[in-house]
Coordinates of C-alpha atoms and ligand atoms in Angstrom, one line a residue:
M233 CA 5.1 32.2 3.0
K234 CA 7.6 29.4 3.8
R235 CA 11.1 30.6 4.5
L236 CA 13.7 28.3 3.0
S237 CA 17.4 27.4 3.6
I238 CA 18.7 25.6 0.5
L239 CA 21.8 23.5 1.2
G240 CA 23.5 22.5 -2.0
S241 CA 21.8 25.2 -4.2
T242 CA 24.2 24.8 -7.2
G243 CA 23.6 21.0 -7.5
S244 CA 20.9 19.4 -9.6
I245 CA 18.3 19.3 -6.8
G246 CA 19.3 22.8 -5.6
R247 CA 18.8 24.3 -9.1
N248 CA 15.4 22.6 -9.5
T249 CA 14.4 23.8 -6.1
L250 CA 15.2 27.4 -7.1
E251 CA 13.1 27.0 -10.3
V252 CA 10.2 25.8 -8.1
V253 CA 10.7 28.9 -5.8
A254 CA 10.8 31.2 -8.9
E255 CA 7.6 29.8 -10.1
H256 CA 5.9 30.3 -6.7
P257 CA 7.1 33.6 -5.4
D258 CA 4.1 34.1 -3.2
S259 CA 4.7 30.8 -1.4
F260 CA 8.4 30.6 -0.8
R261 CA 11.2 32.9 0.2
V262 CA 14.9 32.0 0.0
V263 CA 16.6 33.0 3.3
T264 CA 19.9 31.2 2.9
L265 CA 21.9 29.3 0.2
A266 CA 24.8 27.0 0.8
V267 CA 27.2 25.5 -1.7
K268 CA 30.4 23.5 -1.8
E269 CA 32.5 25.7 -4.1
N270 CA 30.7 26.9 -7.2
I271 CA 30.7 30.6 -6.4
D272 CA 30.1 31.7 -10.0
L273 CA 26.6 30.1 -10.0
L274 CA 26.1 31.1 -6.4
E275 CA 26.7 34.7 -7.4
R276 CA 23.9 34.6 -10.0
Q277 CA 21.6 32.9 -7.5
I278 CA 22.3 35.7 -5.0
E279 CA 21.3 38.2 -7.6
A280 CA 18.1 36.4 -8.5
F281 CA 16.9 35.4 -5.0
H282 CA 18.4 37.9 -2.6
P283 CA 19.2 35.5 0.3
E284 CA 20.1 37.1 3.7
V285 CA 23.2 34.9 4.3
V286 CA 25.1 32.4 2.2
A287 CA 27.6 29.7 3.1
V288 CA 30.5 28.3 0.9
H289 CA 32.0 25.1 2.3
D290 CA 35.4 25.5 0.7
E291 CA 37.3 28.2 2.6
A292 CA 39.3 29.4 -0.4
S293 CA 36.2 29.7 -2.6
A294 CA 34.4 31.6 0.2
E295 CA 37.3 34.0 0.4
R296 CA 37.2 34.6 -3.4
L297 CA 33.5 35.3 -3.2
R298 CA 34.0 37.8 -0.3
R299 CA 36.6 39.7 -2.4
R300 CA 33.9 40.2 -5.0
R301 CA 31.9 42.1 -2.4
P302 CA 28.5 40.4 -2.8
P303 CA 25.5 42.1 -1.1
V304 CA 25.2 39.4 1.5
E305 CA 27.1 37.9 4.4
V306 CA 29.4 34.9 3.3
L307 CA 30.0 32.2 5.9
S308 CA 32.3 29.3 5.3
G309 CA 33.5 25.8 6.4
D310 CA 31.6 23.2 8.4
E311 CA 30.4 25.9 10.8
G312 CA 29.0 28.0 7.9
L313 CA 26.9 25.1 6.7
V314 CA 25.6 24.4 10.2
A315 CA 24.9 28.1 10.7
V316 CA 22.6 28.3 7.6
A317 CA 21.0 25.0 8.4
T318 CA 19.9 26.2 11.9
M319 CA 19.3 29.9 11.2
D320 CA 16.5 31.7 13.1
G321 CA 13.5 32.5 10.9
V322 CA 14.0 29.5 8.5
D323 CA 11.0 27.2 8.4
T324 CA 12.2 24.5 6.1
V325 CA 15.8 23.3 5.2
V326 CA 16.2 21.7 1.8
S327 CA 19.0 19.2 2.4
A328 CA 20.5 18.6 -1.0
I329 CA 24.2 18.4 -0.3
V330 CA 25.6 15.3 -2.0
G331 CA 26.9 12.4 0.0
S332 CA 28.2 12.1 3.6
A333 CA 29.0 15.8 3.8
G334 CA 25.3 16.4 4.2
L335 CA 25.0 14.5 7.5
I336 CA 26.0 17.1 10.1
P337 CA 24.1 20.0 8.5
T338 CA 21.0 17.8 8.2
I339 CA 21.0 16.6 11.8
S340 CA 21.8 20.1 13.0
A341 CA 18.7 21.4 11.1
V342 CA 16.5 18.7 12.8
R343 CA 18.0 19.5 16.2
A344 CA 17.1 23.2 15.6
G345 CA 13.5 22.2 15.0
K346 CA 13.5 22.9 11.2
D347 CA 11.3 20.9 8.9
V348 CA 13.6 19.1 6.4
A349 CA 12.9 18.5 2.7
L350 CA 15.4 15.7 2.4
A351 CA 17.2 14.9 -0.9
N352 CA 20.5 13.9 0.9
K353 CA 19.7 10.2 1.3
E354 CA 23.2 9.5 2.5
A355 CA 22.4 11.2 5.8
L356 CA 19.6 8.7 6.5
V357 CA 21.7 5.8 5.4
M358 CA 24.6 6.8 7.7
A359 CA 22.5 7.7 10.8
G360 CA 18.8 7.1 10.1
H361 CA 18.2 5.9 13.7
L362 CA 19.7 9.0 15.2
I363 CA 18.0 11.4 12.7
M364 CA 14.5 9.9 13.0
S365 CA 14.6 9.8 16.8
E366 CA 15.8 13.4 16.9
A367 CA 13.0 14.3 14.5
R368 CA 10.4 12.7 16.7
E369 CA 11.9 14.5 19.8
N370 CA 11.9 17.9 18.1
R371 CA 8.6 17.3 16.3
V372 CA 10.0 18.1 12.9
N373 CA 8.7 16.7 9.6
I374 CA 11.2 15.0 7.4
I375 CA 9.6 15.1 3.9
P376 CA 11.4 13.1 1.2
V377 CA 12.5 14.7 -2.0
D378 CA 13.9 11.5 -3.5
S379 CA 11.3 10.6 -6.1
E380 CA 10.6 7.0 -5.0
H381 CA 10.2 8.1 -1.4
S382 CA 8.1 11.1 -2.3
S383 CA 5.8 8.7 -4.1
L384 CA 5.7 6.3 -1.1
F385 CA 5.0 9.3 1.2
Q386 CA 2.0 10.2 -1.0
C387 CA 0.7 6.5 -1.2
L388 CA 1.1 5.9 2.5
E389 CA -0.4 9.2 3.7
K390 CA -3.0 8.6 6.4
R391 CA -2.5 4.8 6.2
E392 CA -1.7 2.6 9.1
R393 CA 1.6 0.6 8.8
A394 CA -0.3 -2.5 9.8
E395 CA -2.2 -2.2 6.5
V396 CA 1.0 -2.4 4.5
R397 CA 2.2 -5.8 3.3
R398 CA 5.2 -4.4 1.4
V399 CA 6.5 -1.4 -0.6
I400 CA 8.3 -1.6 -4.0
L401 CA 10.9 0.8 -5.1
T402 CA 11.4 1.0 -8.8
A403 CA 14.8 1.5 -10.5
S404 CA 15.4 2.5 -14.1
G405 CA 18.4 0.2 -14.3
G406 CA 20.5 3.1 -15.6
P407 CA 22.5 3.0 -18.8
F408 CA 23.6 -0.6 -18.5
L409 CA 20.3 -2.4 -18.1
R410 CA 20.9 -4.5 -21.2
R411 CA 24.6 -5.1 -20.8
S412 CA 25.8 -8.4 -19.4
K413 CA 27.7 -8.8 -16.2
D414 CA 30.9 -9.3 -18.1
E415 CA 30.4 -6.3 -20.3
L416 CA 30.2 -4.1 -17.2
E417 CA 33.8 -4.7 -16.5
R418 CA 34.8 -2.5 -19.4
V419 CA 32.3 0.4 -19.3
T420 CA 33.8 3.9 -19.1
P421 CA 32.9 6.8 -16.8
E422 CA 31.5 8.7 -19.8
E423 CA 29.1 5.8 -20.6
A424 CA 28.1 5.4 -17.0
L425 CA 27.3 9.2 -16.7
R426 CA 24.8 8.9 -19.6
H427 CA 21.5 8.2 -17.7
P428 CA 18.6 7.4 -20.0
N429 CA 15.8 9.1 -18.0
W430 CA 17.0 11.4 -15.3
Q431 CA 19.3 14.4 -15.4
M432 CA 21.2 14.2 -12.1
G433 CA 24.6 14.9 -10.5
R434 CA 27.6 12.7 -11.2
K435 CA 27.7 10.7 -8.0
I436 CA 24.0 9.7 -8.1
T437 CA 24.2 8.9 -11.8
I438 CA 27.0 6.3 -11.1
D439 CA 25.0 5.0 -8.1
S440 CA 22.1 4.5 -10.5
A441 CA 24.2 2.5 -12.9
T442 CA 25.5 0.2 -10.1
L443 CA 22.1 0.1 -8.4
M444 CA 23.8 1.2 -5.2
N445 CA 21.4 4.2 -5.4
K446 CA 18.5 1.8 -5.0
G447 CA 20.3 0.0 -2.2
L448 CA 20.7 3.3 -0.4
E449 CA 17.1 4.0 -1.1
V450 CA 16.0 0.7 0.5
I451 CA 17.8 1.9 3.7
E452 CA 16.3 5.4 3.3
A453 CA 12.8 3.9 3.0
H454 CA 13.3 1.7 6.1
W455 CA 14.0 4.8 8.2
L456 CA 11.5 7.2 6.7
F457 CA 8.5 4.8 6.8
D458 CA 9.5 2.4 9.6
I459 CA 9.2 -0.6 7.3
P460 CA 11.4 -3.7 7.9
P461 CA 13.9 -4.7 5.1
E462 CA 12.0 -7.9 4.3
R463 CA 9.0 -5.8 3.3
I464 CA 10.9 -3.5 0.9
D465 CA 11.3 -4.8 -2.6
V466 CA 13.0 -3.5 -5.7
L467 CA 11.9 -3.9 -9.3
L468 CA 13.6 -2.7 -12.5
H469 CA 11.3 -0.4 -14.5
P470 CA 13.1 1.2 -17.4
Q471 CA 10.4 3.8 -18.2
S472 CA 10.7 5.6 -14.8
I473 CA 7.0 6.4 -14.9
V474 CA 5.9 4.4 -11.8
H475 CA 8.2 5.7 -9.0
S476 CA 7.1 3.2 -6.3
L477 CA 4.2 1.0 -5.3
V478 CA 2.5 0.0 -2.0
E479 CA 0.9 -3.4 -1.6
F480 CA -1.7 -3.5 1.2
I481 CA -2.6 -6.6 3.2
D482 CA -5.8 -7.2 1.1
G483 CA -3.6 -7.6 -2.0
S484 CA -4.5 -4.2 -3.6
M485 CA -1.7 -2.0 -4.8
L486 CA -1.3 1.8 -5.2
A487 CA 1.2 2.9 -7.7
H488 CA 2.4 6.5 -8.0
M489 CA 3.1 7.8 -11.5
S490 CA 4.4 10.9 -13.2
I491 CA 6.8 11.9 -15.9
P492 CA 10.4 11.7 -14.5
D493 CA 10.8 15.3 -13.3
M494 CA 12.3 16.2 -9.9
K495 CA 10.2 19.3 -9.7
G496 CA 7.2 17.2 -8.7
P497 CA 8.8 15.7 -5.6
I498 CA 10.6 18.9 -4.7
C499 CA 7.5 21.0 -5.0
Y500 CA 5.4 18.6 -3.0
A501 CA 8.1 18.5 -0.2
L502 CA 7.9 22.3 0.0
S503 CA 4.1 22.7 -0.4
Y504 CA 3.0 19.7 1.7
P505 CA 0.2 19.2 2.6
D506 CA -1.0 21.4 -0.3
R507 CA -0.6 20.6 -4.0
Y508 CA 0.2 23.3 -6.5
E509 CA -1.2 23.6 -10.0
G510 CA 0.7 22.6 -13.1
V511 CA 4.0 21.6 -11.4
M512 CA 4.8 18.9 -14.0
P513 CA 3.4 18.4 -17.6
T514 CA 0.6 15.8 -17.9
L515 CA 1.6 12.2 -18.3
D516 CA 0.1 10.8 -21.4
L517 CA 0.1 7.0 -20.9
S518 CA -1.1 6.4 -24.5
E519 CA 2.2 7.8 -25.7
I520 CA 4.2 5.5 -23.2
H521 CA 2.4 2.3 -24.5
E522 CA 4.0 -0.1 -22.1
L523 CA 5.2 -0.2 -18.5
V524 CA 7.7 -3.0 -17.9
F525 CA 8.8 -4.4 -14.6
E526 CA 11.6 -6.9 -14.0
R527 CA 13.5 -8.5 -11.1
P528 CA 17.1 -7.2 -10.9
D529 CA 19.8 -9.8 -11.3
P530 CA 21.6 -10.1 -7.9
E531 CA 24.7 -11.4 -9.6
K532 CA 24.9 -8.4 -11.9
Y533 CA 24.1 -5.9 -9.1
P534 CA 25.7 -7.0 -5.8
S535 CA 25.1 -3.6 -4.3
L536 CA 21.5 -4.5 -3.6
S537 CA 22.3 -7.5 -1.4
L538 CA 25.1 -5.5 0.2
S539 CA 22.6 -2.8 1.2
Y540 CA 20.1 -5.3 2.7
E541 CA 23.0 -6.9 4.5
A542 CA 24.2 -3.5 5.9
L543 CA 20.6 -2.7 7.0
R544 CA 20.1 -6.0 8.8
C545 CA 23.5 -5.7 10.4
G546 CA 22.7 -2.1 11.5
G547 CA 24.9 0.1 13.7
T548 CA 27.8 1.6 11.8
M549 CA 27.6 -0.8 8.9
P550 CA 25.3 1.2 6.6
C551 CA 27.5 4.2 7.1
V552 CA 30.6 2.2 6.3
M553 CA 29.0 0.9 3.2
N554 CA 28.0 4.4 2.1
S555 CA 31.4 6.0 2.7
A556 CA 33.3 3.1 1.0
N557 CA 31.0 3.6 -2.0
E558 CA 31.7 7.3 -2.2
V559 CA 35.4 6.6 -2.4
A560 CA 34.9 3.8 -4.9
V561 CA 32.7 6.0 -7.1
E562 CA 35.2 8.8 -7.1
S563 CA 38.0 6.4 -8.0
F564 CA 35.9 5.0 -10.9
L565 CA 35.2 8.6 -12.1
N566 CA 38.9 9.4 -11.9
G567 CA 39.6 6.4 -14.1
D568 CA 41.5 4.6 -11.3
I569 CA 39.3 1.4 -11.0
P570 CA 37.0 -0.5 -13.3
F571 CA 33.2 -0.1 -12.9
T572 CA 32.8 -3.6 -11.3
S573 CA 35.5 -2.9 -8.8
I574 CA 33.1 -0.5 -7.1
F575 CA 31.4 -3.6 -5.7
H576 CA 34.7 -5.2 -4.7
V577 CA 35.8 -2.1 -2.8
V578 CA 32.5 -1.7 -1.0
S579 CA 32.2 -5.4 0.0
G580 CA 35.9 -5.5 1.0
V581 CA 35.5 -2.6 3.3
M582 CA 32.3 -4.1 4.8
R583 CA 34.1 -7.4 5.4
A584 CA 36.9 -5.7 7.3
H585 CA 34.6 -3.6 9.4
D586 CA 34.4 -4.2 13.1
V587 CA 30.8 -3.0 13.4
G588 CA 29.9 -0.6 16.2
K589 CA 26.5 0.4 17.6
G590 CA 26.6 3.8 16.0
E591 CA 25.0 5.5 19.1
S592 CA 26.3 9.0 18.4
I593 CA 27.1 11.2 15.4
E594 CA 30.8 11.2 16.5
E595 CA 30.9 7.4 16.4
I596 CA 29.2 7.5 12.9
M597 CA 31.7 10.1 11.6
D598 CA 34.6 8.0 13.0
A599 CA 33.3 4.9 11.2
S600 CA 32.8 7.0 8.0
R601 CA 36.5 8.2 8.1
W602 CA 37.7 4.7 8.8
A603 CA 35.7 3.4 5.8
E604 CA 37.1 6.1 3.5
E605 CA 40.7 5.2 4.5
E606 CA 40.1 1.5 4.2
A607 CA 38.6 1.9 0.8
R608 CA 41.6 4.0 -0.4
R609 CA 44.0 1.4 1.1
L610 CA 42.2 -1.4 -0.6
I611 CA 42.2 0.4 -4.0
S612 CA 45.9 1.2 -3.8
S613 CA 47.0 -2.2 -2.5
Q614 CA 45.0 -4.4 -4.9
E615 CA 46.7 -4.3 -8.3
R616 CA 43.8 -6.1 -10.0
W617 CA 41.4 -3.3 -9.0
R618 CA 43.5 -0.6 -10.6
I619 CA 43.5 0.4 -14.2
K620 CA 46.8 0.5 -15.8
K621 CA 47.1 3.5 -18.1
G622 CA 46.1 2.5 -21.5
G623 CA 43.7 -0.4 -20.6
V624 CA 42.1 -2.4 -17.9
S625 CA 44.6 -4.6 -16.0
Ligands
MG112 MG1 15.5 8.1 -6.2

C-alpha cells in the first residue's frame, strides 16, 4: 500500500490521480490533499477519500472550509503546502500544482526523502539542477507524470546513457497547427483553450498552443534524463499517439505509444516498477490509419528556440523564461495582450535579465519575482502589446 500526498488535487492531473486511486483501492491510500482554493471540490474529495490532513493555499478559502467543519485538519498558506508535502508516513508526493507555485513544495518533498510523481514541470524548469542534486543526495525517485517524459522513462529504463544518440519529444501542435504565423496574431483565448487531443488545465493548454509547453519539456527532459540540449529534438505529431521516441547509437528507435490519456502516465508513476491491468483502453492502430510527424516552424513558434537558449544559458535564465511566460499567458487569457505577444514578453524579459548562477532556491525565487515584475512592466509600457478594448491595437 503506497501512501500518497496529492498536491493540486482539484486540477486536471489531481482529479485523474484520484480516479486512479479509486480504481486501485488496495494499492494506494490518500493521506493528504492540497489545493489552491477550490474548496467545494476539495470537500467532495475529502468525503470520498478520507485524507488525514488537507491544505488550502489561499488563506480566505481555507478559513471558509474550516467554518464548514470538515472531518479533517485544514492547513493553509505556503506552510500548509510544505507541511503536507513533507508529512510523516507519506511515501509518494504527487506534485501537480500548476506553475512556479509548485517549486517550494516539490523541493521540500525531495528534501524530506519522499518519492515524487512529478507533473509540475515548472519546478524542474526553474531549479532542475537543485532538485536533481537534492534527489540524488536524499535517494528519492523522481518519476515523471508528464506523458512525453513518462514514455521516455519507460523507453530508457535499464539503458545506459552512452547508448542514446538522441531523444525526440512529440508535440500535438495544439489548436493552431494549420494556422499561419500571421493568423496567430488574432486568435482568441477561447480558440486557444480548445485543445484537439488532450483535456488539460488552462495554463498548459495555452502553453501547448504556443509550443512553450514543449520548450519547458525539453528543459524537463534534460534534467530528468541527463541528456544535453543538442540531443533533444521536437517533432510535431498531431495524432498524439507516439508520446516520445529514443534513438540509440546503432540507429534503432523505440517509440512509446498509447491513446492520449493521462491515466497511463499517472498510474505508472504511482505503480512503478509494476504495471497494472487495464489502465487505458487498447490502442487500435488500424483505426488511426496514419501517424504524421513534422518539423515545427521556428518562425511560427519562437518559444522553442527561446527554451533551448534558456537551457544553454543556464543559471536563473530558465526560471526567468518560465515566470515571464506565466505572466504573459495570464495576460493573454485576461484579454490584455494578443497571442503572439506572449513570445515578445518572454523574449523581452529574457533579454533584460542579468543572469545569475541560481545556486539556491532563494536566488531562484528572487529571479522569478523579478521576471514577473519585468513582464508586467513590459506589458503595461508597450502600447503595441496591449489590446485596445474592441479590437487588437
Ligand atoms: Mg507533456
